[in-house]
Coordinates of C-alpha atoms in Angstrom, one line a residue:
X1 CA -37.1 59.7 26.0
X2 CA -39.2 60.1 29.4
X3 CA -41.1 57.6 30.5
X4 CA -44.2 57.1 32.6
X5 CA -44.6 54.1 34.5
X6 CA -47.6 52.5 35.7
X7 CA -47.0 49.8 38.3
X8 CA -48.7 47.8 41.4
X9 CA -47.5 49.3 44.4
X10 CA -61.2 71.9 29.6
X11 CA -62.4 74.4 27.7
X12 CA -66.0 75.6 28.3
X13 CA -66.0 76.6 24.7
X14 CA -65.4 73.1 23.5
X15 CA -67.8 71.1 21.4
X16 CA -69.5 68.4 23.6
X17 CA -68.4 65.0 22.9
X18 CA -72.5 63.3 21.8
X19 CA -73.4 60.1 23.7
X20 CA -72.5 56.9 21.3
X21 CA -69.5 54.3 20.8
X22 CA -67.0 55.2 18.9
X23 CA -63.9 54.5 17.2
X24 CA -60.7 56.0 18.6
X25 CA -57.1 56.7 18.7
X26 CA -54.7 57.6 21.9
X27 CA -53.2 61.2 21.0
X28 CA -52.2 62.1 25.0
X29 CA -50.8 61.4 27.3
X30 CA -50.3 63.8 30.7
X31 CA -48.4 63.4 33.6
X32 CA -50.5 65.3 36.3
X33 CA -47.9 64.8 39.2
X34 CA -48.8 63.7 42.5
X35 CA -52.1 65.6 43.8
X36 CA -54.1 66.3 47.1
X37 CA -56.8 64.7 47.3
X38 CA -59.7 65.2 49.9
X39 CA -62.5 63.0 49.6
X40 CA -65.1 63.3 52.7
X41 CA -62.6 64.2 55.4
X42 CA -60.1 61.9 53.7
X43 CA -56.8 63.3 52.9
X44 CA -54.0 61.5 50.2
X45 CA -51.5 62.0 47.6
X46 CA -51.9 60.2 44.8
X47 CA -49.9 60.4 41.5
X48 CA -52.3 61.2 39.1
X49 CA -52.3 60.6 34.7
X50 CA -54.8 62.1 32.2
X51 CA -55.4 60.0 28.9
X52 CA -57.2 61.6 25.5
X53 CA -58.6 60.0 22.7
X54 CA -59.4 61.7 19.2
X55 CA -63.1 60.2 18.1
X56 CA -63.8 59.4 15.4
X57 CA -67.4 58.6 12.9
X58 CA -70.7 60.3 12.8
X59 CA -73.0 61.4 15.9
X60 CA -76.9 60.3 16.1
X61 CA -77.8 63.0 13.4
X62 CA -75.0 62.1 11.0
X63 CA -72.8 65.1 11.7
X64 CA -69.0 63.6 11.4
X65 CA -66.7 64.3 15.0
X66 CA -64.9 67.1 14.0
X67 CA -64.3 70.6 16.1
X68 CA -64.3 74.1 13.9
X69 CA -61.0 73.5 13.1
X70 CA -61.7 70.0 11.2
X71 CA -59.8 67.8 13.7
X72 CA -61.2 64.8 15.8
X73 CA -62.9 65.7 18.8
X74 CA -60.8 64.9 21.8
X75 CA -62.0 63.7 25.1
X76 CA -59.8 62.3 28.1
X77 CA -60.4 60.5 31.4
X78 CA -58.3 60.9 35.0
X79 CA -56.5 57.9 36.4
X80 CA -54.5 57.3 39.7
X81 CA -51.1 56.4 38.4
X82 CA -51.6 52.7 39.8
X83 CA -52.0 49.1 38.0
X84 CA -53.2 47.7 41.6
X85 CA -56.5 45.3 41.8
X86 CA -58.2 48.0 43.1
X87 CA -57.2 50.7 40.4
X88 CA -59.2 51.9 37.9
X89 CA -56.6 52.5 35.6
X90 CA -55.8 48.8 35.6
X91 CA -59.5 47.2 34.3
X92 CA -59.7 49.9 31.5
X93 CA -56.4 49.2 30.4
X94 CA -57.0 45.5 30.1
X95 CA -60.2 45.9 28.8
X96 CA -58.5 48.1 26.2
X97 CA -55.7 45.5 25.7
X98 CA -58.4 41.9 25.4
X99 CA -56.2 40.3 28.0
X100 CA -55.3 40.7 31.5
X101 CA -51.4 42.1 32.8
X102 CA -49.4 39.4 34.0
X103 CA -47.6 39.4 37.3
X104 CA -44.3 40.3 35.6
X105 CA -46.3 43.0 33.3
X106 CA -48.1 44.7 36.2
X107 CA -44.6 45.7 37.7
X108 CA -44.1 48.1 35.1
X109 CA -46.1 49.4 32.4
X110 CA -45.1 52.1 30.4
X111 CA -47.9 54.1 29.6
X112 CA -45.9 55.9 26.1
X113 CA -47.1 52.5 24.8
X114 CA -50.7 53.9 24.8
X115 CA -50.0 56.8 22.3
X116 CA -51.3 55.8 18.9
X117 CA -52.9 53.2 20.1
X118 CA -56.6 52.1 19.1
X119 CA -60.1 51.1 20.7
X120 CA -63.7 51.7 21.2
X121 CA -64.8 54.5 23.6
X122 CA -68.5 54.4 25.3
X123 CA -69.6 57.5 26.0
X124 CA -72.4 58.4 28.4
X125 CA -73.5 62.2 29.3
X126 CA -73.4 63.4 33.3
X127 CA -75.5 66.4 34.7
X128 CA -73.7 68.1 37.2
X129 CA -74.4 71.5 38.9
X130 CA -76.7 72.6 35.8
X131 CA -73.7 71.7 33.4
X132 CA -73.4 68.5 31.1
X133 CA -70.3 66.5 31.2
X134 CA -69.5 63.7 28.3
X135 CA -67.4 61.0 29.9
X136 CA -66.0 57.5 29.0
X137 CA -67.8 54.8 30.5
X138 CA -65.6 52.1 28.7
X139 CA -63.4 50.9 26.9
X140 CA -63.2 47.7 24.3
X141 CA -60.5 46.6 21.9
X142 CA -61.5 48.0 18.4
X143 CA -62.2 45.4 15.7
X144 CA -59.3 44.0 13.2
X145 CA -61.8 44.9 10.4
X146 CA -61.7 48.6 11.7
X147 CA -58.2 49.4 12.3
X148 CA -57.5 49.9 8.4
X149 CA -60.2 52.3 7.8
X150 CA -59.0 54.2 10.3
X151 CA -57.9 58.1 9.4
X152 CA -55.0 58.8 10.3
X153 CA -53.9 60.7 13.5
X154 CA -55.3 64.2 13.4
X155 CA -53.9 66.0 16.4
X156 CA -50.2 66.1 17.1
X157 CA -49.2 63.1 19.7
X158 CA -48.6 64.9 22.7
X159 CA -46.3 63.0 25.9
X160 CA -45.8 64.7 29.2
X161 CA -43.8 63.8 32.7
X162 CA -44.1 66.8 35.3
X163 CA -40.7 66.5 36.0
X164 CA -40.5 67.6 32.5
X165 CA -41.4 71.4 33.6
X166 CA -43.1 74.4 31.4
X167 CA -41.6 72.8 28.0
X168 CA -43.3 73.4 24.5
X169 CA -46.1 70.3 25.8
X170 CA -46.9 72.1 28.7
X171 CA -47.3 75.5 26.8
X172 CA -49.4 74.0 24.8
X173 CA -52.3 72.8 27.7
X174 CA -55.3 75.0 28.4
X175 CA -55.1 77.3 31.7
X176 CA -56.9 74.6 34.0
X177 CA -54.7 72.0 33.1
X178 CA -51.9 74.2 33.7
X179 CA -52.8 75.2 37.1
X180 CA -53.5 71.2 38.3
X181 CA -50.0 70.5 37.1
X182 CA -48.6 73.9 38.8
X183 CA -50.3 72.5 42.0
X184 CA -48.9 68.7 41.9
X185 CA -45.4 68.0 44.7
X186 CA -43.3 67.4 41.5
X187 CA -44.1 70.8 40.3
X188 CA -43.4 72.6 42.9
X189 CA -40.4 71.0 44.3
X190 CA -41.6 69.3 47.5
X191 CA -40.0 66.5 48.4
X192 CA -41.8 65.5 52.0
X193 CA -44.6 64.3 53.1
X194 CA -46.3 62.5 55.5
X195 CA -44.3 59.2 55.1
X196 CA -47.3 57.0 55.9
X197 CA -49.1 58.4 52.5
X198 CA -45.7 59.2 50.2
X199 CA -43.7 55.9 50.5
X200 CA -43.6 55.0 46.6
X201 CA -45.4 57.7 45.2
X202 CA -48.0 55.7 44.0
X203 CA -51.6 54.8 46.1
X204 CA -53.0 51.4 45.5
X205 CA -56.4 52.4 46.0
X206 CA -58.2 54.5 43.8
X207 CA -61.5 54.4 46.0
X208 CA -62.0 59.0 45.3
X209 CA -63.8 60.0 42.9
X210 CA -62.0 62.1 40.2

């Protein structure tokens, strides 16, 4: 089985995830490959990881987290593939976890772990360029008392490593998605760099905004 390590060195016509705090699940995990990113003049490569959550309970007017179809309501957040200090990827997971990563723990995490995995999910709305955006502001262990009531999993567990190429996962990502991957290094067969950004493959800052 793949793996993705973490270590220290969407559809306009979807239904918008309501502000709240929520119980959830991790149903996804996606290997976005290592991307350009400019920032403000700034150029780097950084390997890059999307993680969804199915949501589940009722919004502010009672009306349960469901889309058309009758499955959770999905919502995922971009990470630089880094477990650094100065991650972000790092605080949420240990948030998520109750505890912080040991030394020894840091060096590797495998983020297929995260798959099935429970929590609590803050969301907050964004307005940006006219549009809305729901986002995850945090994340918090969910409660003992919880984890039995919760359904079980509603959209099929989905795992991705770019390397991995168009498989049946990949097929089954919406056009944007597609393209992002298309446009990572990994995808596309590039193997060099400027050496002082692509040493490891991994950027221990995560100071751009994604």
């Amino acid at each position: 089985m793949s793996s993705l390590i973490a270590s220290d060195s969407g559809n306009s016509d979807f239904k918008r995830v309501p502000v709240g705090v929520f119980a959830a699940r991790c149903w996804s995990l996606v290997d976005l490959g290592t991307q350009r990113v400019e920032y403000q003049g700034d150029v780097k490569y950084q390997r890059k990881v999307q993680i969804g959550w199915e949501l589940f309970g009722e919004d502010e007017n009672g009306e349960s987290l469901i889309t058309e179809d009758g499955r959770p309501m999905t919502i995922s957040k971009r990470y630089t593939l880094s477990l650094s200090q100065k991650s972000r990827l790092r605080p949420d997971l240990e948030a998520w976890r109750g505890r912080p990563f040991t030394d020894e723990e840091a060096k590797g995490f495998d983020l297929h772990n995260l798959i099935g995995a429970p929590c609590m999910l803050n969301i907050t709305h964004t307005e940006r360029n006219g549009k809305t955006y729901s986002n995850v502001a945090s994340i918090t262990p969910l409660p003992k008392a919880l984890r039995e009531t919760l359904p079980e999993i509603g959209n099929d567990p989905r795992f991705y490593v770019v390397t991995d190429g168009e498989n049946d996962v990949f097929e089954t990502f919406h056009d944007r998605l597609k393209e992002t991957i298309r446009q990572s290094e990994e995808f596309q067969g590039m193997k060099a760099r400027d050496p002082a950004s692509a040493s490891s493959g991994f950027d221990d800052s995560d100071d751009i905004a994604f």
